[in-house]
Amino acid sequence: MAIADLAPAEETLGLVSAAGSEGFAARCDVSSGESVAQFARWVEEHFGRCDVLVANAGIYPVMSFDDTTWEGWRRVMSVNLDSLFHLTKAFLPGMREAGWGRIIATASNGFYSGLPDLTPYVASKGGVIGFVRSLAIEVGVAGVTVNAVAPSLVRTRGTTEGPHESLGMFEKVRERQAIRRTQLPADVAGLVSFLASDEAGFITGQTIPVDGGSVRV
Ligand SMILES: NC(=O)c1ccc[n+]([C@@H]2O[C@H](COP(=O)([O-])OP(=O)(O)OC[C@H]3O[C@@H](n4cnc5c(N)ncnc54)[C@H](O)[C@@H]3O)[C@@H](O)[C@H]2O)c1
C-alpha cells in the first residue's frame, strides 16, 4: 500500500505492516497536480501500477458563509475535489491498461441533508458524488469501477481536534442515526474494503451511505 499524506503517515504505515502488508508513505499534497504526479512515479517504481485508488484526504473547516473567503473556498475545493481529478488522472491509465481497477472516494452524508457553516465542504462533496456518477459510465468498459462512500460524523483525528465535541455534534448526530453509537473509522473501512474487492465488481457510479442509518437514500 502506498500512502499519500501531507502529514507524516508512519502510524498508518505501522497498521499496514501489522496487517501483513507492505508499502511506503510519502509526503504528497493531493491538491497539487505536480505533487500527485511525483507520488504516482514513486508508486510506479515501487509497485508497477495502482489497482485501487482510495481518495480520502479532505478538510472540513467550520465557518459561516459570510466568513468564507474566496481563498478558503478554493482551498476546500482543491483538497476535496481537485484532488480527485489529479489522482484519477495519475492512476486511471494504469488501471485501463490492466483492464481492472477501483476508484473509491470519500464523500459525506452531509451532502443529503446540507450542513450549516460547512457550505464549501458540502459543495465539494456534491462534486465528488457527481464525479463518480459520471466517470463510472466512461470507464466501466475498461473494467474500472468508480464509487464513493458517504460517512456520518466519524471520530477521527480531525473531528477530535475540531470543535465537534464542544458543539455537541457527536450527540446530535447519534440521535439522528438508527444505530445510536458514534461512528468509527473501521465502519467506513469495511465498506471501502468491500468496494475494492472482486465481489463488488458490479457496483459502480454509486455513493453509498455508511452512517448508521442516518440518511436513507
Ligand atoms: N470525520 C468525519 O466525520 C467525516 C464524515 C464524512 C466524511 N469525512 C471525510 O473523510 C475523509 C477523512 O476525514 P478525517 O475525519 O479522517 O480527516 P482527518 O483530518 O482526521 O484526516 C485527514 C487526513 O488528510 C490529510 N490531508 C489533508 N489535506 C491534505 C492534502 N492537501 N494532501 C494530502 N493529504 C492531506 C491530513 O494530513 C490527514 O492525515 C475526508 O475526505 C472527510 O471529508 C469525514
PDB file of C-alpha atoms and ligand atoms in Angstrom:
ATOM      1  CA  MET A   1       0.000   0.000   0.000  1.00  0.00           C
ATOM      2  CA  ALA A   2       1.246   3.483  -0.835  1.00  0.00           C
ATOM      3  CA  ILE A   3       0.056   6.253   1.482  1.00  0.00           C
ATOM      4  CA  ALA A   4      -0.025   9.864   0.319  1.00  0.00           C
ATOM      5  CA  ASP A   5      -0.405  12.437   3.062  1.00  0.00           C
ATOM      6  CA  LEU A   6       0.730  15.965   3.787  1.00  0.00           C
ATOM      7  CA  ALA A   7       1.472  14.883   7.345  1.00  0.00           C
ATOM      8  CA  PRO A   8       3.791  12.020   8.345  1.00  0.00           C
ATOM      9  CA  ALA A   9       1.821   8.762   7.967  1.00  0.00           C
ATOM     10  CA  GLU A  10       4.070   6.446   9.967  1.00  0.00           C
ATOM     11  CA  GLU A  11       1.192   5.430  12.236  1.00  0.00           C
ATOM     12  CA  THR A  12      -0.909   4.330   9.252  1.00  0.00           C
ATOM     13  CA  LEU A  13       2.086   2.586   7.739  1.00  0.00           C
ATOM     14  CA  GLY A  14       2.535   0.715  11.024  1.00  0.00           C
ATOM     15  CA  LEU A  15      -1.069  -0.515  10.820  1.00  0.00           C
ATOM     16  CA  VAL A  16      -0.462  -1.649   7.240  1.00  0.00           C
ATOM     17  CA  SER A  17       2.575  -3.682   8.177  1.00  0.00           C
ATOM     18  CA  ALA A  18       0.846  -5.065  11.293  1.00  0.00           C
ATOM     19  CA  ALA A  19      -1.852  -6.329   8.921  1.00  0.00           C
ATOM     20  CA  GLY A  20       0.853  -8.189   6.976  1.00  0.00           C
ATOM     21  CA  SER A  21       1.043  -5.868   4.009  1.00  0.00           C
ATOM     22  CA  GLU A  22       3.985  -3.842   2.803  1.00  0.00           C
ATOM     23  CA  GLY A  23       4.236  -0.361   1.426  1.00  0.00           C
ATOM     24  CA  PHE A  24       5.522   3.140   1.889  1.00  0.00           C
ATOM     25  CA  ALA A  25       4.280   6.543   2.954  1.00  0.00           C
ATOM     26  CA  ALA A  26       5.265   9.727   1.174  1.00  0.00           C
ATOM     27  CA  ARG A  27       4.557  13.400   1.606  1.00  0.00           C
ATOM     28  CA  CYS A  28       2.115  14.413  -1.082  1.00  0.00           C
ATOM     29  CA  ASP A  29      -0.221  17.360  -1.409  1.00  0.00           C
ATOM     30  CA  VAL A  30      -3.191  15.847  -3.232  1.00  0.00           C
ATOM     31  CA  SER A  31      -4.443  19.308  -4.188  1.00  0.00           C
ATOM     32  CA  SER A  32      -1.359  19.751  -6.397  1.00  0.00           C
ATOM     33  CA  GLY A  33      -1.112  18.037  -9.772  1.00  0.00           C
ATOM     34  CA  GLU A  34       2.703  18.123  -9.602  1.00  0.00           C
ATOM     35  CA  SER A  35       2.847  16.587  -6.158  1.00  0.00           C
ATOM     36  CA  VAL A  36       0.429  13.813  -7.168  1.00  0.00           C
ATOM     37  CA  ALA A  37       2.402  13.140 -10.367  1.00  0.00           C
ATOM     38  CA  GLN A  38       5.585  12.727  -8.283  1.00  0.00           C
ATOM     39  CA  PHE A  39       3.762  10.384  -5.911  1.00  0.00           C
ATOM     40  CA  ALA A  40       2.494   8.372  -8.899  1.00  0.00           C
ATOM     41  CA  ARG A  41       6.094   7.950 -10.125  1.00  0.00           C
ATOM     42  CA  TRP A  42       7.090   6.540  -6.726  1.00  0.00           C
ATOM     43  CA  VAL A  43       4.099   4.170  -6.830  1.00  0.00           C
ATOM     44  CA  GLU A  44       5.140   3.010 -10.276  1.00  0.00           C
ATOM     45  CA  GLU A  45       8.738   2.418  -9.160  1.00  0.00           C
ATOM     46  CA  HIS A  46       7.582   0.506  -6.090  1.00  0.00           C
ATOM     47  CA  PHE A  47       4.532  -1.422  -7.296  1.00  0.00           C
ATOM     48  CA  GLY A  48       4.373  -1.040 -11.082  1.00  0.00           C
ATOM     49  CA  ARG A  49       0.848   0.341 -11.020  1.00  0.00           C
ATOM     50  CA  CYS A  50      -2.078   1.194  -8.751  1.00  0.00           C
ATOM     51  CA  ASP A  51      -5.047  -1.221  -8.696  1.00  0.00           C
ATOM     52  CA  VAL A  52      -7.107   0.510  -6.040  1.00  0.00           C
ATOM     53  CA  LEU A  53      -7.171   4.252  -5.537  1.00  0.00           C
ATOM     54  CA  VAL A  54      -8.783   5.477  -2.315  1.00  0.00           C
ATOM     55  CA  ALA A  55      -9.134   9.256  -2.446  1.00  0.00           C
ATOM     56  CA  ASN A  56      -9.787  10.056   1.183  1.00  0.00           C
ATOM     57  CA  ALA A  57      -7.844  13.186   2.168  1.00  0.00           C
ATOM     58  CA  GLY A  58     -10.180  16.029   2.956  1.00  0.00           C
ATOM     59  CA  ILE A  59     -10.642  19.143   5.050  1.00  0.00           C
ATOM     60  CA  TYR A  60     -13.780  20.492   6.684  1.00  0.00           C
ATOM     61  CA  PRO A  61     -13.213  23.954   8.177  1.00  0.00           C
ATOM     62  CA  VAL A  62     -16.287  25.075  10.091  1.00  0.00           C
ATOM     63  CA  MET A  63     -17.217  28.664   9.139  1.00  0.00           C
ATOM     64  CA  SER A  64     -20.257  30.633   8.144  1.00  0.00           C
ATOM     65  CA  PHE A  65     -20.652  31.569   4.516  1.00  0.00           C
ATOM     66  CA  ASP A  66     -20.177  35.233   5.498  1.00  0.00           C
ATOM     67  CA  ASP A  67     -16.757  34.362   6.921  1.00  0.00           C
ATOM     68  CA  THR A  68     -15.749  32.244   3.924  1.00  0.00           C
ATOM     69  CA  THR A  69     -13.219  33.976   1.685  1.00  0.00           C
ATOM     70  CA  TRP A  70     -12.560  33.043  -1.921  1.00  0.00           C
ATOM     71  CA  GLU A  71      -9.192  31.591  -0.795  1.00  0.00           C
ATOM     72  CA  GLY A  72     -10.939  29.490   1.856  1.00  0.00           C
ATOM     73  CA  TRP A  73     -13.480  28.255  -0.678  1.00  0.00           C
ATOM     74  CA  ARG A  74     -10.732  27.363  -3.188  1.00  0.00           C
ATOM     75  CA  ARG A  75      -8.708  25.549  -0.514  1.00  0.00           C
ATOM     76  CA  VAL A  76     -11.642  23.268   0.343  1.00  0.00           C
ATOM     77  CA  MET A  77     -12.435  22.658  -3.328  1.00  0.00           C
ATOM     78  CA  SER A  78      -8.842  21.966  -4.176  1.00  0.00           C
ATOM     79  CA  VAL A  79      -8.167  19.467  -1.363  1.00  0.00           C
ATOM     80  CA  ASN A  80     -11.563  17.740  -1.515  1.00  0.00           C
ATOM     81  CA  LEU A  81     -12.412  17.815  -5.223  1.00  0.00           C
ATOM     82  CA  ASP A  82      -9.456  18.878  -7.404  1.00  0.00           C
ATOM     83  CA  SER A  83      -7.527  16.062  -5.689  1.00  0.00           C
ATOM     84  CA  LEU A  84      -9.887  13.531  -7.247  1.00  0.00           C
ATOM     85  CA  PHE A  85      -9.072  14.971 -10.669  1.00  0.00           C
ATOM     86  CA  HIS A  86      -5.298  14.826 -10.080  1.00  0.00           C
ATOM     87  CA  LEU A  87      -5.323  11.345  -8.523  1.00  0.00           C
ATOM     88  CA  THR A  88      -7.576   9.873 -11.202  1.00  0.00           C
ATOM     89  CA  LYS A  89      -5.506  11.440 -13.997  1.00  0.00           C
ATOM     90  CA  ALA A  90      -2.407   9.867 -12.458  1.00  0.00           C
ATOM     91  CA  PHE A  91      -3.726   6.364 -11.815  1.00  0.00           C
ATOM     92  CA  LEU A  92      -6.578   5.645 -14.237  1.00  0.00           C
ATOM     93  CA  PRO A  93      -4.280   4.983 -17.260  1.00  0.00           C
ATOM     94  CA  GLY A  94      -2.582   2.062 -15.456  1.00  0.00           C
ATOM     95  CA  MET A  95      -5.964   0.624 -14.460  1.00  0.00           C
ATOM     96  CA  ARG A  96      -7.204   0.854 -18.055  1.00  0.00           C
ATOM     97  CA  GLU A  97      -4.076  -0.887 -19.250  1.00  0.00           C
ATOM     98  CA  ALA A  98      -4.565  -3.676 -16.718  1.00  0.00           C
ATOM     99  CA  GLY A  99      -8.278  -3.960 -17.510  1.00  0.00           C
ATOM    100  CA  TRP A 100      -9.078  -3.806 -13.786  1.00  0.00           C
ATOM    101  CA  GLY A 101      -9.271  -1.021 -11.284  1.00  0.00           C
ATOM    102  CA  ARG A 102     -11.120   0.524  -8.380  1.00  0.00           C
ATOM    103  CA  ILE A 103     -11.537   4.217  -7.652  1.00  0.00           C
ATOM    104  CA  ILE A 104     -13.115   4.909  -4.269  1.00  0.00           C
ATOM    105  CA  ALA A 105     -13.661   8.429  -2.996  1.00  0.00           C
ATOM    106  CA  THR A 106     -14.873   9.682   0.362  1.00  0.00           C
ATOM    107  CA  ALA A 107     -17.984  11.841   0.139  1.00  0.00           C
ATOM    108  CA  SER A 108     -20.197  12.686   3.140  1.00  0.00           C
ATOM    109  CA  ASN A 109     -23.779  12.025   4.101  1.00  0.00           C
ATOM    110  CA  GLY A 110     -23.918  15.761   4.808  1.00  0.00           C
ATOM    111  CA  PHE A 111     -24.496  16.147   1.079  1.00  0.00           C
ATOM    112  CA  TYR A 112     -28.028  14.798   1.503  1.00  0.00           C
ATOM    113  CA  SER A 113     -29.044  16.967   4.446  1.00  0.00           C
ATOM    114  CA  GLY A 114     -26.814  20.002   3.979  1.00  0.00           C
ATOM    115  CA  LEU A 115     -24.715  21.209   6.914  1.00  0.00           C
ATOM    116  CA  PRO A 116     -24.707  24.741   8.337  1.00  0.00           C
ATOM    117  CA  ASP A 117     -21.343  26.517   8.410  1.00  0.00           C
ATOM    118  CA  LEU A 118     -19.925  23.930   6.036  1.00  0.00           C
ATOM    119  CA  THR A 119     -21.183  25.193   2.675  1.00  0.00           C
ATOM    120  CA  PRO A 120     -17.857  24.858   0.793  1.00  0.00           C
ATOM    121  CA  TYR A 121     -17.374  21.388   2.266  1.00  0.00           C
ATOM    122  CA  VAL A 122     -20.821  20.117   1.308  1.00  0.00           C
ATOM    123  CA  ALA A 123     -20.480  21.666  -2.161  1.00  0.00           C
ATOM    124  CA  SER A 124     -17.140  19.884  -2.621  1.00  0.00           C
ATOM    125  CA  LYS A 125     -18.677  16.555  -1.610  1.00  0.00           C
ATOM    126  CA  GLY A 126     -21.515  17.147  -4.087  1.00  0.00           C
ATOM    127  CA  GLY A 127     -18.756  17.456  -6.677  1.00  0.00           C
ATOM    128  CA  VAL A 128     -17.285  14.136  -5.559  1.00  0.00           C
ATOM    129  CA  ILE A 129     -20.689  12.448  -5.945  1.00  0.00           C
ATOM    130  CA  GLY A 130     -21.126  13.891  -9.449  1.00  0.00           C
ATOM    131  CA  PHE A 131     -17.598  12.857 -10.374  1.00  0.00           C
ATOM    132  CA  VAL A 132     -18.057   9.184  -9.505  1.00  0.00           C
ATOM    133  CA  ARG A 133     -21.522   9.068 -11.053  1.00  0.00           C
ATOM    134  CA  SER A 134     -20.256  10.319 -14.417  1.00  0.00           C
ATOM    135  CA  LEU A 135     -16.768   8.857 -14.659  1.00  0.00           C
ATOM    136  CA  ALA A 136     -18.146   5.388 -13.900  1.00  0.00           C
ATOM    137  CA  ILE A 137     -20.031   5.447 -17.205  1.00  0.00           C
ATOM    138  CA  GLU A 138     -16.858   6.201 -19.159  1.00  0.00           C
ATOM    139  CA  VAL A 139     -14.594   3.587 -17.597  1.00  0.00           C
ATOM    140  CA  GLY A 140     -16.879   0.603 -16.952  1.00  0.00           C
ATOM    141  CA  VAL A 141     -15.874  -0.949 -20.260  1.00  0.00           C
ATOM    142  CA  ALA A 142     -12.249  -0.832 -19.119  1.00  0.00           C
ATOM    143  CA  GLY A 143     -13.040  -2.918 -16.016  1.00  0.00           C
ATOM    144  CA  VAL A 144     -12.741   0.050 -13.675  1.00  0.00           C
ATOM    145  CA  THR A 145     -15.411   0.828 -11.062  1.00  0.00           C
ATOM    146  CA  VAL A 146     -15.815   4.272  -9.512  1.00  0.00           C
ATOM    147  CA  ASN A 147     -17.732   4.717  -6.263  1.00  0.00           C
ATOM    148  CA  ALA A 148     -17.896   6.874  -3.168  1.00  0.00           C
ATOM    149  CA  VAL A 149     -18.642   6.198   0.474  1.00  0.00           C
ATOM    150  CA  ALA A 150     -20.690   8.684   2.497  1.00  0.00           C
ATOM    151  CA  PRO A 151     -19.995   8.509   6.238  1.00  0.00           C
ATOM    152  CA  SER A 152     -21.764  10.307   9.049  1.00  0.00           C
ATOM    153  CA  LEU A 153     -19.752  12.094  11.746  1.00  0.00           C
ATOM    154  CA  VAL A 154     -16.788   9.798  12.400  1.00  0.00           C
ATOM    155  CA  ARG A 155     -14.497  10.024  15.393  1.00  0.00           C
ATOM    156  CA  THR A 156     -11.178  10.711  13.669  1.00  0.00           C
ATOM    157  CA  ARG A 157      -8.212  12.885  14.482  1.00  0.00           C
ATOM    158  CA  GLY A 158      -9.809  15.757  12.560  1.00  0.00           C
ATOM    159  CA  THR A 159     -13.140  15.642  14.374  1.00  0.00           C
ATOM    160  CA  THR A 160     -11.488  15.026  17.754  1.00  0.00           C
ATOM    161  CA  GLU A 161      -9.268  18.076  17.345  1.00  0.00           C
ATOM    162  CA  GLY A 162     -12.062  20.179  15.783  1.00  0.00           C
ATOM    163  CA  PRO A 163     -14.952  21.950  17.511  1.00  0.00           C
ATOM    164  CA  HIS A 164     -17.325  18.977  17.025  1.00  0.00           C
ATOM    165  CA  GLU A 165     -17.261  17.748  20.630  1.00  0.00           C
ATOM    166  CA  SER A 166     -17.687  21.171  22.218  1.00  0.00           C
ATOM    167  CA  LEU A 167     -20.592  21.954  19.866  1.00  0.00           C
ATOM    168  CA  GLY A 168     -22.326  18.726  20.938  1.00  0.00           C
ATOM    169  CA  MET A 169     -22.243  17.428  17.373  1.00  0.00           C
ATOM    170  CA  PHE A 170     -21.443  13.805  18.238  1.00  0.00           C
ATOM    171  CA  GLU A 171     -24.517  13.611  20.451  1.00  0.00           C
ATOM    172  CA  LYS A 172     -26.819  15.320  17.919  1.00  0.00           C
ATOM    173  CA  VAL A 173     -25.635  13.062  15.107  1.00  0.00           C
ATOM    174  CA  ARG A 174     -26.029   9.913  17.224  1.00  0.00           C
ATOM    175  CA  GLU A 175     -29.657  10.854  17.852  1.00  0.00           C
ATOM    176  CA  ARG A 176     -30.344  11.018  14.100  1.00  0.00           C
ATOM    177  CA  GLN A 177     -28.865   7.577  13.469  1.00  0.00           C
ATOM    178  CA  ALA A 178     -30.792   4.293  13.601  1.00  0.00           C
ATOM    179  CA  ILE A 179     -27.692   2.787  15.244  1.00  0.00           C
ATOM    180  CA  ARG A 180     -27.032   5.094  18.181  1.00  0.00           C
ATOM    181  CA  ARG A 181     -23.305   4.983  18.659  1.00  0.00           C
ATOM    182  CA  THR A 182     -20.560   7.192  17.348  1.00  0.00           C
ATOM    183  CA  GLN A 183     -19.184   6.087  14.004  1.00  0.00           C
ATOM    184  CA  LEU A 184     -15.602   4.818  13.968  1.00  0.00           C
ATOM    185  CA  PRO A 185     -13.105   4.702  11.080  1.00  0.00           C
ATOM    186  CA  ALA A 186     -13.435   0.895  10.944  1.00  0.00           C
ATOM    187  CA  ASP A 187     -17.118   1.303   9.997  1.00  0.00           C
ATOM    188  CA  VAL A 188     -16.020   3.115   6.839  1.00  0.00           C
ATOM    189  CA  ALA A 189     -13.023   0.884   6.168  1.00  0.00           C
ATOM    190  CA  GLY A 190     -15.283  -2.187   5.900  1.00  0.00           C
ATOM    191  CA  LEU A 191     -17.239  -0.650   3.024  1.00  0.00           C
ATOM    192  CA  VAL A 192     -14.093   0.631   1.305  1.00  0.00           C
ATOM    193  CA  SER A 193     -12.560  -2.812   1.557  1.00  0.00           C
ATOM    194  CA  PHE A 194     -15.693  -4.394   0.048  1.00  0.00           C
ATOM    195  CA  LEU A 195     -15.796  -1.878  -2.812  1.00  0.00           C
ATOM    196  CA  ALA A 196     -12.153  -2.709  -3.557  1.00  0.00           C
ATOM    197  CA  SER A 197     -12.891  -6.422  -3.811  1.00  0.00           C
ATOM    198  CA  ASP A 198     -13.812  -8.603  -6.789  1.00  0.00           C
ATOM    199  CA  GLU A 199     -17.202  -9.209  -5.129  1.00  0.00           C
ATOM    200  CA  ALA A 200     -18.088  -5.534  -5.694  1.00  0.00           C
ATOM    201  CA  GLY A 201     -17.253  -5.706  -9.400  1.00  0.00           C
ATOM    202  CA  PHE A 202     -20.842  -4.979 -10.495  1.00  0.00           C
ATOM    203  CA  ILE A 203     -21.260  -1.863  -8.330  1.00  0.00           C
ATOM    204  CA  THR A 204     -20.257   1.399  -9.965  1.00  0.00           C
ATOM    205  CA  GLY A 205     -21.252   5.047 -10.128  1.00  0.00           C
ATOM    206  CA  GLN A 206     -22.719   4.813  -6.631  1.00  0.00           C
ATOM    207  CA  THR A 207     -22.338   6.823  -3.456  1.00  0.00           C
ATOM    208  CA  ILE A 208     -23.138   4.522  -0.559  1.00  0.00           C
ATOM    209  CA  PRO A 209     -24.044   5.978   2.835  1.00  0.00           C
ATOM    210  CA  VAL A 210     -22.256   4.225   5.702  1.00  0.00           C
ATOM    211  CA  ASP A 211     -23.739   6.200   8.548  1.00  0.00           C
ATOM    212  CA  GLY A 212     -25.676   4.039  10.997  1.00  0.00           C
ATOM    213  CA  GLY A 213     -28.899   4.631   9.089  1.00  0.00           C
ATOM    214  CA  SER A 214     -28.829   8.405   9.395  1.00  0.00           C
ATOM    215  CA  VAL A 215     -29.862   9.070   5.802  1.00  0.00           C
ATOM    216  CA  ARG A 216     -31.817   6.517   3.828  1.00  0.00           C
ATOM    217  CA  VAL A 217     -31.468   7.070   0.099  1.00  0.00           C
TER     218      VAL A 217
HETATM  219  N1  LIG B   1     -14.623  12.535  10.157  1.00  0.00           N
HETATM  220  C1  LIG B   1     -15.866  12.703   9.730  1.00  0.00           C
HETATM  221  O1  LIG B   1     -16.821  12.905  10.495  1.00  0.00           O
HETATM  222  C2  LIG B   1     -16.163  12.605   8.257  1.00  0.00           C
HETATM  223  C3  LIG B   1     -17.500  12.471   7.840  1.00  0.00           C
HETATM  224  C4  LIG B   1     -17.769  12.372   6.482  1.00  0.00           C
HETATM  225  C5  LIG B   1     -16.727  12.415   5.573  1.00  0.00           C
HETATM  226  N2  LIG B   1     -15.460  12.556   6.014  1.00  0.00           N
HETATM  227  C6  LIG B   1     -14.376  12.604   5.029  1.00  0.00           C
HETATM  228  O2  LIG B   1     -13.456  11.584   5.339  1.00  0.00           O
HETATM  229  C7  LIG B   1     -12.172  11.980   4.890  1.00  0.00           C
HETATM  230  C8  LIG B   1     -11.176  11.840   6.034  1.00  0.00           C
HETATM  231  O3  LIG B   1     -11.600  12.686   7.096  1.00  0.00           O
HETATM  232  P1  LIG B   1     -10.964  12.562   8.550  1.00  0.00           P
HETATM  233  O4  LIG B   1     -12.008  12.948   9.505  1.00  0.00           O
HETATM  234  O5  LIG B   1     -10.253  11.275   8.699  1.00  0.00           O
HETATM  235  O6  LIG B   1      -9.922  13.745   8.492  1.00  0.00           O
HETATM  236  P2  LIG B   1      -8.553  13.915   9.314  1.00  0.00           P
HETATM  237  O7  LIG B   1      -8.320  15.389   9.385  1.00  0.00           O
HETATM  238  O8  LIG B   1      -8.555  13.135  10.560  1.00  0.00           O
HETATM  239  O9  LIG B   1      -7.518  13.257   8.309  1.00  0.00           O
HETATM  240  C9  LIG B   1      -7.380  13.802   7.023  1.00  0.00           C
HETATM  241  C10 LIG B   1      -6.023  13.430   6.500  1.00  0.00           C
HETATM  242  O10 LIG B   1      -5.888  14.083   5.232  1.00  0.00           O
HETATM  243  C11 LIG B   1      -4.600  14.662   5.181  1.00  0.00           C
HETATM  244  N3  LIG B   1      -4.613  15.793   4.268  1.00  0.00           N
HETATM  245  C12 LIG B   1      -5.243  16.991   4.410  1.00  0.00           C
HETATM  246  N4  LIG B   1      -5.006  17.781   3.356  1.00  0.00           N
HETATM  247  C13 LIG B   1      -4.196  17.071   2.528  1.00  0.00           C
HETATM  248  C14 LIG B   1      -3.602  17.350   1.278  1.00  0.00           C
HETATM  249  N5  LIG B   1      -3.764  18.530   0.664  1.00  0.00           N
HETATM  250  N6  LIG B   1      -2.836  16.395   0.700  1.00  0.00           N
HETATM  251  C15 LIG B   1      -2.650  15.207   1.324  1.00  0.00           C
HETATM  252  N7  LIG B   1      -3.192  14.890   2.495  1.00  0.00           N
HETATM  253  C16 LIG B   1      -3.949  15.817   3.098  1.00  0.00           C
HETATM  254  C17 LIG B   1      -4.302  15.081   6.617  1.00  0.00           C
HETATM  255  O11 LIG B   1      -2.910  15.251   6.827  1.00  0.00           O
HETATM  256  C18 LIG B   1      -4.881  13.914   7.392  1.00  0.00           C
HETATM  257  O12 LIG B   1      -3.953  12.854   7.539  1.00  0.00           O
HETATM  258  C19 LIG B   1     -12.317  13.407   4.366  1.00  0.00           C
HETATM  259  O13 LIG B   1     -12.486  13.385   2.969  1.00  0.00           O
HETATM  260  C20 LIG B   1     -13.586  13.887   5.041  1.00  0.00           C
HETATM  261  O14 LIG B   1     -14.224  14.903   4.332  1.00  0.00           O
HETATM  262  C21 LIG B   1     -15.131  12.644   7.328  1.00  0.00           C
END
